[in-house]
Amino acid sequence: MTTIQDVAKHAHVGVATVSRVLNECGYVKADTREKVMSAIRELNYTPNEMARNLYHKKTGIVAIIIPEVSHPYFAEFTNAAEIALFRKGYQTMICNTWREQNYETYYLELLKKQRVDGIITGVHTLDIEQYQEVNRPIVALDRQLGDQIPFVAVDHEKGGRMAAQLLINAGCKTVLQCTGHRKVSTPSNARHEVFEQVMKEHSIVCHNYLLKWNGFQYSDYADAALKIAENFGNLDGYFATDVMAVTLIQTLEAKGRKYPEDFKIVAYDGTYLSRVPYPKLTTIVQPIDQLADVCVNLLIDRIQGKPVEKKCIQLEVTLREGDSTKPFPSGRGK
Amino acid sequence: MTTIQDVAKHAHVGVATVSRVLNECGYVKADTREKVMSAIRELNYTPNEMARNLYHKKTGIVAIIIPEVSHPYFAEFTNAAEIALFRKGYQTMICNTWREQNYETYYLELLKKQRVDGIITGVHTLDIEQYQEVNRPIVALDRQLGDQIPFVAVDHEKGGRMAAQLLINAGCKTVLQCTGHRKVSTPSNARHEVFEQVMKEHSIVCHNYLLKWNGFQYSDYADAALKIAENFGNLDGYFATDVMAVTLIQTLEAKGRKYPEDFKIVAYDGTYLSRVPYPKLTTIVQPIDQLADVCVNLLIDRIQGKPVEKKCIQLEVTLREGDSTKPFPSGRGK
DNA sequence: TGCAACATCCTGAATCGTAGTCATATGCAT
DNA sequence: ATGCATATGACTACGATTCAGGATGTTGCA
């Protein structure tokens, strides 16, 4: 690999001059610049980023820590984040944790090691303390990690309430919601509390199905859907994330239930998946691109040392109403 | 940030000793090691990766260049690649090109700049020459980039033939396949040639619909599906990638055609999306995880200087047969 | 005209933080 | 005293940037 030294020697100038030409700063005579430029071309020289990074103490890389990038929600989030980061001049590193704490710890180290300038984390496994002791730029998606770390989330309570209301309006009497681990302290769990509560207020039976997570594999969701179909196969309302919702629909259909005549369903997230079923699936949509933008902006501000005043930013969910919550014909027998 | 110097001073030893403790090499007395260790703990020291990288002339980062990571195919590919890379001790950088040549050029520069140790490219826009002049570790997915750059792809011809045969066996008489730009020299275009040819051999009318790519957005696919439904809405067989297939199904259903009674369809790729429709969608499945593994292994070999003898690796497609190619009842009137 | 003041142009050396080479210094056995 | 294993620190390379400062050229003003 050719270095700036080689270029300097080849152009019969000092390294500082080459550097000035490269960075277009300071005084350089026109013909000297030309000499340097042609030396650069001749030697096919490209400045070494590692050396630059060492000097400037920045890498221009941001790590996105997520359970796994193949999950539609995180794929779309990562995608949007990459765009935003690219615009700001940053590269994106992806870090799948598979919900393993030690992976998360490992990735958190990247920041201490100065391998990345900042981290956007979308996982919820590690203890808060570990995040807090890394006193460097971090932004959290859907998780409160103490006072120092800004976090971004949608109004999940509203999302849960909307979902509940949609099923109630459709005339559901016995419903089920699919949840992740309820103990995990993430704002996104709020929707399940609200959902349950609203159902209770309307005296509607509300079952919970705890979805164990083993990675984003079809078989896991298919198994879960099968279990639900077995144990809760004749309810009239369901509330689940996109992935679970679409899998559930096909499983219930395979069991002979007509979609969306026999059962109503509301999906949550609004990824591409939620647009696939026909008739259209009613979905509570998270503004994934916006979430990513906000995360990136917050992070870049922190990296650049700007004081981040707002520690918590909440965005709105929207409703994409389809035919999966069309009311049951009135007067139907239970 | 604390440096190795600080640790050395704090422990009253030389930097070399600290380095030896860190890297567990050379002779260090047990109590000296302890002194150093406790200094490291006290100062909360972590070695700076940038400096290490500069010294060792490697970053331990691999770039994956793809059109965009939100597309299910690339999301699943990237996911699998990240796992494989992590196992080999590498970090993954994602680079969305949006099919813009200048982005691709920019990302290719990362390699010259020594910001990454290697590149896996899954895009097809840039001229081959630009790749060839970067004489560093590159592996291509689904594209032949000259003799020096190994490439990995599935047997698309077989895939195209299988798809054609499935529709023929189902009794289709007039079919349509959705293609990308046919001029682009990617092995994956081979399936369309074969598909067309097989159809011709069976005297079946085969239409082509050229899908213009503007990014992985629902609206684009929805628009395309709408156009197909308008102009080719009453054919009896379709062949398209997962994304297009599922969108097409819902659009044709919305037009009143019964799936899969009125028309047959074969999907290509085998991402999660292809598992969503009910009744099940017949799909030509690419072994995406395997493709990623092979790409990663080839790349790491190249990075580590091992001679890569096999310049081209072809994997097999498999058939996941669903009900979307169940034969039309015999004797139906055209 | 003389020369201070300033702008222009360029170089060498120091710097960023780590790793490894080399030289040196112990202790212990022969 | 010699040899060897053990133990340690000063120094320098990695490649780019930047600072201090030297060498010009140019202007302003007595």
XYZ file of C-alpha atoms (C1' of nucleotides) in Angstrom:
728
model
C 0.000 0.000 0.000
C 1.334 3.404 -0.902
C 1.553 5.959 1.873
C 1.642 9.691 2.042
C 5.412 9.382 2.365
C 5.639 7.661 -0.985
C 3.570 10.369 -2.585
C 5.707 13.077 -0.983
C 8.903 11.475 -2.192
C 7.516 10.912 -5.651
C 6.395 14.525 -5.955
C 9.575 15.866 -4.318
C 7.665 17.658 -1.593
C 7.134 17.222 2.127
C 4.386 15.095 3.597
C 2.706 18.166 5.028
C 2.246 19.541 1.551
C 0.609 16.373 0.356
C -1.632 16.464 3.365
C -2.595 20.045 2.611
C -3.437 19.153 -0.951
C -5.529 16.240 0.230
C -7.423 18.243 2.783
C -7.559 21.409 0.725
C -6.356 23.649 3.490
C -3.406 25.964 3.970
C -1.236 27.446 1.244
C -0.223 25.352 -1.743
C 1.033 26.744 -5.041
C -0.999 25.728 -8.045
C 1.818 23.881 -9.797
C 2.865 22.138 -6.573
C -0.670 20.966 -6.149
C -0.575 19.657 -9.685
C 2.654 17.808 -9.005
C 1.144 16.219 -5.915
C -2.085 15.338 -7.649
C -0.336 13.583 -10.471
C 1.849 11.700 -8.013
C -1.323 10.592 -6.257
C -2.808 9.450 -9.525
C 0.335 7.708 -10.655
C 0.747 5.801 -7.428
C -3.009 5.231 -7.138
C -2.827 6.511 -3.607
C -5.739 6.598 -1.177
C -5.300 7.971 2.334
C -5.471 5.366 5.047
C -8.613 5.820 7.081
C -7.230 3.988 10.087
C -4.409 6.461 10.487
C -6.802 9.343 10.049
C -9.165 7.900 12.578
C -6.406 7.445 15.097
C -5.369 11.038 14.784
C -8.867 12.455 14.886
C -10.069 10.039 17.528
C -13.178 9.174 15.610
C -14.142 6.365 13.303
C -17.226 7.727 11.616
C -18.944 4.450 12.378
C -22.128 3.942 14.350
C -23.202 0.554 15.663
C -26.818 -0.535 15.608
C -27.453 -3.215 18.177
C -30.564 -5.243 17.481
C -31.780 -8.777 18.116
C -31.393 -9.615 14.440
C -31.562 -7.747 11.225
C -33.682 -10.293 9.393
C -36.737 -9.462 11.477
C -38.810 -7.111 9.323
C -39.140 -4.489 12.014
C -35.416 -4.269 12.595
C -34.621 -4.629 8.925
C -36.733 -1.588 8.161
C -35.391 0.305 11.141
C -31.791 -0.453 10.246
C -32.432 0.488 6.682
C -33.803 3.888 7.601
C -31.038 4.436 10.123
C -28.404 3.622 7.543
C -29.819 6.232 5.197
C -29.875 8.883 7.899
C -26.381 8.000 9.056
C -24.999 8.025 5.543
C -26.394 11.502 5.029
C -24.558 12.641 8.128
C -21.346 11.064 6.918
C -21.401 7.975 9.071
C -21.088 4.301 8.281
C -23.347 1.715 9.851
C -22.243 -1.400 11.660
C -24.859 -4.014 12.448
C -24.711 -6.059 15.596
C -27.110 -8.953 16.014
C -27.322 -9.974 19.631
C -29.731 -12.901 19.373
C -30.901 -11.606 22.739
C -27.782 -12.958 24.347
C -26.467 -10.753 27.095
C -22.839 -11.548 26.428
C -23.151 -10.532 22.807
C -24.670 -7.290 23.915
C -21.816 -6.719 26.341
C -19.359 -7.481 23.597
C -20.943 -4.941 21.290
C -21.085 -2.350 24.017
C -17.335 -2.751 24.310
C -16.986 -1.539 20.743
C -17.785 1.880 22.037
C -15.230 1.743 24.823
C -12.654 0.395 22.411
C -13.365 3.425 20.244
C -14.202 1.199 17.368
C -17.434 3.096 16.861
C -18.379 6.668 17.676
C -21.817 5.862 18.966
C -24.442 3.207 19.474
C -28.126 2.898 18.758
C -29.482 0.023 20.761
C -32.765 -1.693 20.118
C -32.349 -4.589 22.534
C -33.547 -5.086 26.067
C -31.538 -7.813 27.664
C -28.583 -6.221 29.391
C -28.757 -4.561 32.763
C -29.073 -0.842 32.756
C -25.914 -0.372 34.799
C -23.661 -1.663 32.075
C -24.986 0.964 29.732
C -24.642 3.729 32.221
C -21.002 3.094 32.956
C -20.140 3.507 29.308
C -20.177 7.242 29.364
C -20.318 7.743 25.638
C -22.919 8.453 22.955
C -25.777 5.980 23.154
C -29.395 6.263 22.103
C -31.980 3.645 22.921
C -34.945 2.536 20.873
C -37.945 1.533 22.909
C -36.097 1.331 26.173
C -35.373 3.584 29.100
C -31.771 3.084 30.170
C -31.489 5.632 32.945
C -31.323 9.404 32.917
C -28.243 9.847 30.812
C -29.306 7.867 27.788
C -31.947 9.416 25.559
C -34.619 7.095 24.318
C -37.075 7.098 21.484
C -40.355 5.222 21.318
C -43.853 5.486 19.977
C -46.881 6.027 22.142
C -47.484 2.354 22.797
C -50.289 3.041 25.234
C -52.210 4.727 22.521
C -51.376 1.842 20.210
C -52.714 -0.683 22.691
C -55.842 1.348 23.266
C -56.490 1.694 19.549
C -56.085 -2.016 19.013
C -58.456 -2.826 21.851
C -61.043 -0.356 20.627
C -60.899 -1.728 17.105
C -61.649 -5.254 18.270
C -64.375 -4.030 20.598
C -65.975 -2.004 17.831
C -65.853 -5.038 15.616
C -67.912 -6.851 18.193
C -65.355 -9.242 19.631
C -66.230 -10.990 22.869
C -63.226 -13.189 23.597
C -59.809 -12.025 22.519
C -56.168 -12.952 22.774
C -53.039 -10.868 22.576
C -49.579 -12.192 21.855
C -46.945 -10.678 24.069
C -43.234 -10.902 24.597
C -41.779 -11.228 28.047
C -43.942 -8.948 30.126
C -41.324 -8.420 32.767
C -38.906 -6.774 30.394
C -39.074 -3.087 31.073
C -39.700 -1.708 27.640
C -42.219 0.981 26.794
C -43.581 -1.315 24.135
C -44.991 -3.580 26.825
C -47.298 -0.755 27.818
C -49.598 -1.618 24.974
C -50.380 -4.968 26.510
C -51.264 -3.477 29.874
C -53.592 -1.002 28.261
C -55.076 -3.596 25.958
C -55.842 -5.870 28.871
C -57.300 -3.046 30.894
C -59.555 -1.743 28.161
C -60.840 -5.244 27.575
C -61.549 -5.627 31.246
C -63.461 -2.355 31.265
C -65.667 -3.748 28.536
C -66.017 -7.081 30.281
C -64.343 -8.869 27.437
C -62.339 -11.982 28.157
C -58.699 -11.311 27.329
C -56.179 -14.121 27.037
C -52.452 -13.602 26.853
C -50.115 -15.784 24.894
C -46.468 -15.437 25.805
C -44.303 -15.782 22.753
C -40.930 -17.266 23.510
C -38.290 -15.899 21.290
C -35.720 -18.164 19.670
C -34.717 -16.088 16.749
C -36.716 -14.952 13.787
C -37.511 -18.280 12.274
C -40.621 -19.297 10.493
C -40.855 -22.504 12.465
C -41.016 -20.720 15.811
C -43.863 -18.516 14.740
C -45.565 -21.408 13.025
C -45.309 -23.486 16.197
C -46.679 -20.668 18.297
C -49.518 -20.122 15.855
C -50.309 -23.814 15.955
C -50.464 -23.772 19.742
C -52.695 -20.746 19.687
C -54.918 -22.394 17.104
C -55.177 -25.451 19.333
C -55.836 -23.719 22.617
C -57.417 -20.463 21.534
C -58.519 -21.356 18.051
C -62.113 -20.258 18.330
C -61.804 -16.793 19.814
C -63.112 -13.895 17.797
C -60.330 -11.355 18.187
C -56.532 -11.350 18.084
C -53.862 -8.747 18.637
C -50.269 -9.463 17.638
C -47.219 -8.047 15.909
C -47.072 -8.202 12.132
C -45.127 -11.413 11.982
C -47.299 -13.240 14.440
C -50.474 -11.840 12.938
C -49.800 -13.036 9.412
C -48.713 -16.428 10.642
C -51.762 -16.697 12.827
C -54.087 -15.822 9.979
C -52.765 -18.577 7.766
C -52.814 -21.086 10.593
C -56.397 -20.305 11.561
C -57.399 -20.406 7.913
C -55.778 -23.799 7.593
C -57.908 -24.872 10.535
C -60.959 -23.910 8.550
C -61.763 -20.537 10.044
C -62.660 -17.868 7.519
C -60.571 -14.696 7.537
C -61.804 -12.086 8.276
C -65.400 -13.254 8.643
C -64.924 -15.651 11.568
C -62.307 -13.724 13.525
C -60.973 -10.200 13.730
C -57.318 -9.336 14.046
C -55.182 -6.267 14.581
C -51.516 -6.248 13.693
C -48.877 -4.114 15.335
C -45.792 -2.498 13.772
C -46.708 -1.775 10.197
C -43.845 -3.465 8.421
C -44.108 -4.727 4.896
C -45.470 -8.015 6.185
C -48.638 -6.382 7.431
C -49.465 -5.358 3.854
C -49.385 -8.871 2.481
C -52.671 -10.470 3.622
C -55.833 -10.137 1.632
C -58.330 -8.883 2.726
C -56.242 -6.096 4.112
C -55.012 -6.300 7.619
C -55.866 -3.576 10.101
C -52.559 -2.430 11.522
C -51.253 -0.106 14.186
C -48.352 1.460 12.368
C -45.139 2.618 13.968
C -43.365 5.357 12.008
C -40.252 3.229 11.684
C -38.381 5.591 9.389
C -39.080 8.503 11.675
C -37.967 6.528 14.706
C -34.702 5.828 12.966
C -34.267 9.456 11.941
C -34.843 10.694 15.443
C -32.452 8.134 16.890
C -29.775 9.113 14.427
C -30.214 12.826 14.969
C -30.051 12.451 18.720
C -26.984 10.280 18.468
C -25.117 12.556 16.093
C -25.855 15.488 18.365
C -24.404 13.585 21.272
C -21.365 12.547 19.264
C -20.753 16.134 18.266
C -21.009 17.182 21.850
C -24.180 19.193 21.522
C -26.174 19.222 24.720
C -29.141 16.940 24.317
C -31.887 18.477 26.327
C -34.772 16.175 25.509
C -34.057 12.835 27.095
C -37.144 11.125 25.791
C -38.863 11.500 22.477
C -42.228 9.972 21.796
C -43.674 9.584 18.333
C -47.232 8.794 17.331
C -48.655 5.550 16.051
C -51.126 5.686 13.203
C -53.925 3.440 12.142
C -53.996 1.679 8.810
C -57.481 0.331 8.761
C -58.164 -2.729 6.692
C -60.933 -5.287 6.531
C -59.664 -7.488 9.315
C -61.647 -5.469 11.867
C -64.843 -5.057 9.927
C -67.643 -5.505 12.479
C -69.333 -8.862 12.786
C -72.848 -8.765 11.399
C -75.013 -7.535 14.266
C -77.191 -10.024 16.056
C -74.949 -12.975 15.364
C -75.200 -15.771 17.850
C -72.300 -16.060 20.205
C -9.749 8.404 27.380
C -7.080 6.549 29.281
C -4.218 5.137 27.254
C -1.688 2.425 27.750
C 0.697 5.167 28.876
C -1.590 6.136 31.715
C -1.833 2.550 32.811
C 1.940 2.144 32.644
C 2.494 5.264 34.724
C -0.161 4.294 37.220
C 1.305 0.825 37.657
C 4.905 2.113 37.662
C 5.904 -0.094 34.767
C 6.770 0.379 31.122
C 4.193 0.398 28.352
C 5.667 -2.750 26.913
C 4.860 -4.597 30.106
C 1.280 -3.428 29.997
C 1.088 -4.517 26.395
C 2.476 -7.908 27.339
C -0.112 -8.312 30.052
C -2.878 -7.306 27.682
C -1.825 -9.655 24.945
C -0.718 -12.419 27.247
C 2.614 -12.905 25.607
C 6.203 -12.735 26.743
C 7.440 -12.880 30.311
C 5.637 -11.014 33.056
C 6.068 -11.694 36.755
C 2.880 -12.647 38.525
C 2.838 -9.693 40.887
C 3.691 -7.251 38.094
C 0.778 -8.629 36.146
C -1.399 -8.076 39.171
C -0.206 -4.484 39.511
C -0.988 -3.849 35.870
C -4.337 -5.561 36.063
C -5.441 -3.497 38.997
C -4.250 -0.315 37.285
C -6.342 -1.299 34.276
C -9.338 -1.871 36.485
C -8.865 1.333 38.418
C -8.523 3.476 35.338
C -11.228 1.514 33.527
C -8.865 1.139 30.618
C -9.768 -0.440 27.306
C -7.214 -0.694 24.511
C -7.933 1.555 21.574
C -8.949 -0.461 18.559
C -8.043 2.257 16.095
C -4.433 2.232 17.194
C -4.383 -1.539 17.106
C -5.863 -1.557 13.652
C -3.311 0.905 12.401
C -0.487 -1.182 13.718
C -1.825 -4.466 12.442
C -3.107 -3.037 9.183
C -6.476 -4.635 9.557
C -9.815 -3.475 10.844
C -11.670 -6.708 11.369
C -14.595 -5.197 9.497
C -16.265 -6.532 6.377
C -18.603 -4.443 4.254
C -21.721 -5.912 2.719
C -22.824 -3.897 -0.272
C -26.452 -4.430 -1.186
C -29.244 -2.416 -2.756
C -30.973 -2.067 0.592
C -31.175 -4.090 3.733
C -34.924 -3.763 4.174
C -35.609 -6.011 1.200
C -36.358 -9.433 2.699
C -33.860 -11.237 0.521
C -31.008 -8.958 1.493
C -32.145 -8.742 5.088
C -31.933 -12.499 5.393
C -28.671 -12.635 3.504
C -27.109 -9.917 5.619
C -28.357 -11.571 8.744
C -26.751 -14.872 7.882
C -23.564 -13.171 6.775
C -23.336 -11.272 10.041
C -23.553 -14.498 11.991
C -20.867 -16.155 9.915
C -18.627 -13.098 10.113
C -19.071 -12.765 13.842
C -18.007 -16.361 14.288
C -14.840 -15.604 12.354
C -14.168 -12.561 14.494
C -15.313 -9.928 12.051
C -17.738 -7.060 12.345
C -20.264 -6.283 9.637
C -20.784 -2.952 7.960
C -23.867 -2.499 5.834
C -23.821 -0.389 2.739
C -27.086 0.361 0.963
C -26.449 1.549 -2.552
C -30.003 2.218 -3.714
C -28.636 0.995 -7.020
C -26.779 4.243 -7.462
C -23.423 3.805 -9.095
C -21.766 6.608 -7.187
C -22.760 5.079 -3.868
C -21.289 1.826 -4.983
C -18.081 3.559 -5.973
C -18.000 5.288 -2.629
C -18.353 2.005 -0.788
C -15.744 0.358 -2.929
C -13.388 3.083 -1.776
C -13.798 1.850 1.787
C -11.650 -1.051 0.809
C -8.945 1.090 -0.745
C -9.033 3.386 2.277
C -8.438 0.307 4.405
C -11.529 1.020 6.363
C -12.683 -2.535 5.827
C -10.736 -5.714 5.246
C -13.029 -7.092 2.606
C -16.256 -6.660 0.709
C -19.183 -8.878 -0.143
C -21.113 -7.250 -2.921
C -24.650 -8.118 -3.904
C -25.245 -5.294 -6.363
C -24.961 -5.144 -10.108
C -24.714 -1.554 -11.167
C -21.062 -0.633 -11.332
C -18.803 -1.509 -14.224
C -16.659 -4.541 -13.767
C -13.461 -2.572 -14.304
C -13.840 -0.587 -11.143
C -13.987 -3.770 -9.162
C -11.024 -5.286 -10.860
C -8.714 -2.382 -10.180
C -9.315 -2.699 -6.471
C -6.954 -5.553 -5.994
C -8.210 -6.566 -2.586
C -10.559 -9.169 -1.068
C -13.938 -9.066 -2.740
C -16.583 -11.725 -3.159
C -19.646 -11.260 -5.310
C -23.138 -12.598 -4.806
C -24.957 -13.431 -7.998
C -22.553 -11.613 -10.242
C -19.502 -12.417 -12.271
C -16.977 -9.617 -11.889
C -14.108 -10.974 -13.911
C -11.625 -13.728 -13.254
C -10.120 -12.433 -10.062
C -13.279 -12.040 -8.041
C -14.943 -15.237 -6.843
C -18.675 -15.340 -7.112
C -21.432 -17.317 -5.514
C -24.864 -17.985 -6.936
C -27.560 -20.598 -7.054
C -28.409 -22.593 -10.133
C -30.856 -20.080 -11.515
C -31.340 -22.006 -14.712
C -32.638 -24.923 -12.766
C -34.808 -22.527 -10.785
C -36.305 -21.080 -13.932
C -36.887 -24.518 -15.387
C -38.573 -25.746 -12.221
C -40.854 -22.739 -12.139
C -41.818 -23.200 -15.759
C -42.462 -26.877 -15.302
C -44.650 -26.272 -12.260
C -46.898 -23.885 -14.151
C -47.018 -26.192 -17.145
C -47.919 -29.158 -14.976
C -50.630 -27.094 -13.380
C -52.122 -26.628 -16.794
C -51.355 -22.983 -17.442
C -51.763 -21.741 -20.984
C -50.845 -18.059 -20.783
C -48.260 -16.936 -18.277
C -46.307 -13.903 -17.203
C -42.981 -13.556 -15.489
C -41.794 -10.466 -13.654
C -38.199 -9.640 -14.395
C -35.661 -7.040 -13.452
C -33.528 -5.357 -16.056
C -32.717 -8.150 -18.446
C -29.617 -6.510 -19.750
C -27.892 -6.587 -16.396
C -25.398 -9.398 -16.515
C -26.318 -11.367 -13.445
C -26.627 -15.134 -13.276
C -30.038 -14.622 -11.733
C -31.345 -13.401 -15.063
C -30.701 -16.849 -16.451
C -33.919 -18.073 -14.909
C -35.926 -15.786 -17.121
C -34.249 -16.973 -20.279
C -34.893 -20.564 -19.374
C -38.438 -19.866 -18.255
C -39.210 -18.191 -21.552
C -37.608 -20.958 -23.515
C -39.392 -23.781 -21.751
C -42.667 -22.006 -22.241
C -41.941 -21.609 -25.913
C -41.148 -25.307 -26.190
C -44.582 -26.041 -24.792
C -46.233 -23.453 -27.018
C -47.358 -21.461 -24.059
C -47.688 -17.729 -24.384
C -45.164 -16.066 -22.085
C -45.370 -12.377 -21.254
C -42.618 -10.451 -19.532
C -43.218 -7.619 -17.173
C -40.199 -5.449 -16.509
C -40.187 -4.278 -12.930
C -38.585 -0.896 -12.512
C -36.846 -0.600 -9.254
C -37.190 2.504 -7.120
C -36.369 1.114 -3.745
C -38.157 -1.462 -1.692
C -41.384 0.338 -1.113
C -44.801 -1.116 -0.897
C -46.193 1.479 -3.247
C -43.846 0.532 -6.076
C -44.784 -3.106 -5.920
C -48.421 -2.233 -5.454
C -48.302 -0.013 -8.539
C -46.609 -2.703 -10.561
C -49.133 -5.281 -9.396
C -51.946 -2.962 -10.353
C -50.531 -2.515 -13.828
C -50.141 -6.242 -14.210
C -53.679 -6.781 -13.001
C -54.903 -4.286 -15.572
C -52.935 -5.521 -18.541
C -52.377 -9.146 -17.715
C -55.046 -9.691 -15.113
C -56.641 -12.757 -16.621
C -53.661 -14.960 -17.333
C -53.516 -18.300 -15.602
C -49.899 -18.430 -14.460
C -47.405 -16.066 -12.884
C -43.754 -16.276 -11.937
C -42.221 -13.615 -9.724
C -39.971 -13.016 -6.736
C -41.458 -13.375 -3.274
C -42.229 -9.726 -2.842
C -43.868 -9.324 -6.206
C -45.698 -12.635 -5.885
C -47.410 -11.821 -2.605
C -48.318 -8.355 -3.801
C -49.665 -9.757 -7.030
C -51.794 -12.312 -5.239
C -53.514 -9.733 -3.127
C -54.027 -7.427 -6.081
C -55.537 -10.120 -8.250
C -57.725 -11.231 -5.368
C -58.903 -7.660 -4.936
C -59.829 -7.758 -8.603
C -62.041 -10.711 -7.883
C -59.858 -13.554 -9.048
C -59.762 -16.523 -6.704
C -56.369 -17.618 -5.429
C -55.268 -20.268 -6.201
C -58.267 -21.595 -8.126
C -58.289 -19.039 -10.938
C -54.573 -18.576 -11.394
C -51.367 -20.371 -10.526
C -48.268 -18.692 -9.230
C -44.688 -19.607 -8.404
C -42.581 -17.434 -6.142
C -38.807 -17.156 -6.282
C -36.353 -16.653 -3.411
C -37.919 -18.340 -0.422
C -37.777 -15.512 2.078
C -40.150 -15.255 4.976
C -42.617 -13.408 2.792
C -43.207 -16.453 0.651
C -44.536 -18.300 3.694
C -47.247 -15.789 4.448
C -49.976 -16.468 1.888
C -52.660 -19.032 2.486
C -53.136 -21.380 0.695
C -49.427 -21.974 0.670
C -47.345 -20.513 -2.046
C -45.213 -22.751 -4.219
C -41.732 -21.325 -4.025
C -38.332 -21.877 -5.571
C -36.134 -21.504 -2.543
C -32.623 -20.128 -2.551
C -30.469 -21.389 0.325
C -29.857 -17.845 1.527
C -28.023 -18.799 4.707
C -25.751 -21.127 2.790
C -25.060 -18.467 0.186
C -24.007 -16.139 2.956
C -21.834 -18.761 4.593
C -20.048 -19.548 1.378
C -19.510 -15.871 0.624
C -18.074 -15.286 4.066
C -15.800 -18.301 3.954
C -14.443 -17.359 0.561
C -13.876 -13.806 1.672
C -12.129 -14.687 4.904
C -9.874 -17.051 3.001
C -8.958 -14.254 0.647
C -8.381 -11.843 3.512
C -6.108 -14.330 5.194
C -4.196 -14.756 2.005
C -5.187 -18.327 1.366
C -5.224 -19.134 -2.313
C -8.799 -19.345 -3.481
C -8.864 -21.965 -6.140
C -12.568 -22.139 -6.898
C -13.585 -18.928 -8.546
C -17.232 -19.787 -8.839
C -19.456 -21.643 -6.466
C -22.932 -22.704 -7.395
C -25.534 -23.852 -4.893
C -28.783 -25.629 -5.497
C -32.285 -24.251 -5.381
C -34.987 -26.339 -3.770
C -38.690 -26.568 -4.234
C -41.163 -25.771 -1.518
C -44.354 -26.963 -3.043
C -47.561 -25.349 -1.914
C -51.081 -25.176 -3.250
C -50.530 -22.279 -5.588
C -49.566 -24.678 -8.381
C -52.219 -27.294 -7.828
C -53.351 -28.317 -11.320
C -56.479 -26.792 -12.748
C -59.307 -29.293 -12.887
C -58.865 -31.137 -16.155
C -61.212 -30.386 -18.992
C -61.839 -26.826 -17.902
C -62.813 -24.537 -20.711
C -60.182 -22.059 -21.637
C 15.592 53.084 -1.441
C 15.355 50.525 2.789
C 13.090 47.632 5.692
C 9.382 46.321 8.595
C 5.127 43.827 8.280
C 2.641 40.539 6.252
C 1.097 36.897 3.103
C 2.467 32.864 0.773
C 4.664 28.390 0.457
C 6.906 24.591 2.225
C 9.454 21.169 5.544
C 10.684 18.470 9.589
C 9.270 16.843 13.774
C 5.882 15.714 17.043
C 1.538 13.521 17.757
C -2.380 9.982 18.001
C -2.244 4.814 20.965
C -0.532 0.228 20.442
C 2.789 -3.602 19.459
C 6.939 -5.539 19.000
C 12.100 -5.379 18.642
C 16.163 -4.793 20.993
C 18.980 -4.066 24.792
C 19.596 -4.761 29.411
C 19.132 -6.674 33.989
C 18.187 -10.034 37.147
C 18.270 -14.856 39.296
C 19.793 -19.530 39.161
C 22.239 -23.613 37.752
C 26.360 -25.323 35.954
C 32.631 -17.201 35.164
C 29.391 -18.848 31.685
C 24.933 -19.951 30.016
C 20.052 -19.793 30.097
C 15.404 -18.554 31.391
C 12.997 -14.831 33.175
C 11.683 -10.021 33.445
C 11.487 -5.240 32.116
C 11.800 -0.625 29.705
C 13.268 2.584 25.957
C 12.509 3.145 21.402
C 10.371 3.036 17.002
C 6.997 1.776 13.390
C 2.145 2.059 11.712
C 0.163 6.413 8.321
C -1.883 10.729 8.487
C -2.302 15.459 10.537
C -0.727 19.632 12.308
C 2.290 22.826 14.588
C 6.340 25.570 14.780
C 9.193 27.721 12.077
C 12.104 28.756 7.964
C 12.229 30.635 3.338
C 10.453 33.242 0.022
C 7.655 37.077 -2.203
C 4.920 41.366 -1.697
C 3.167 45.436 0.119
C 3.299 49.835 2.849
C 5.436 53.618 4.488
C 9.205 56.582 6.113
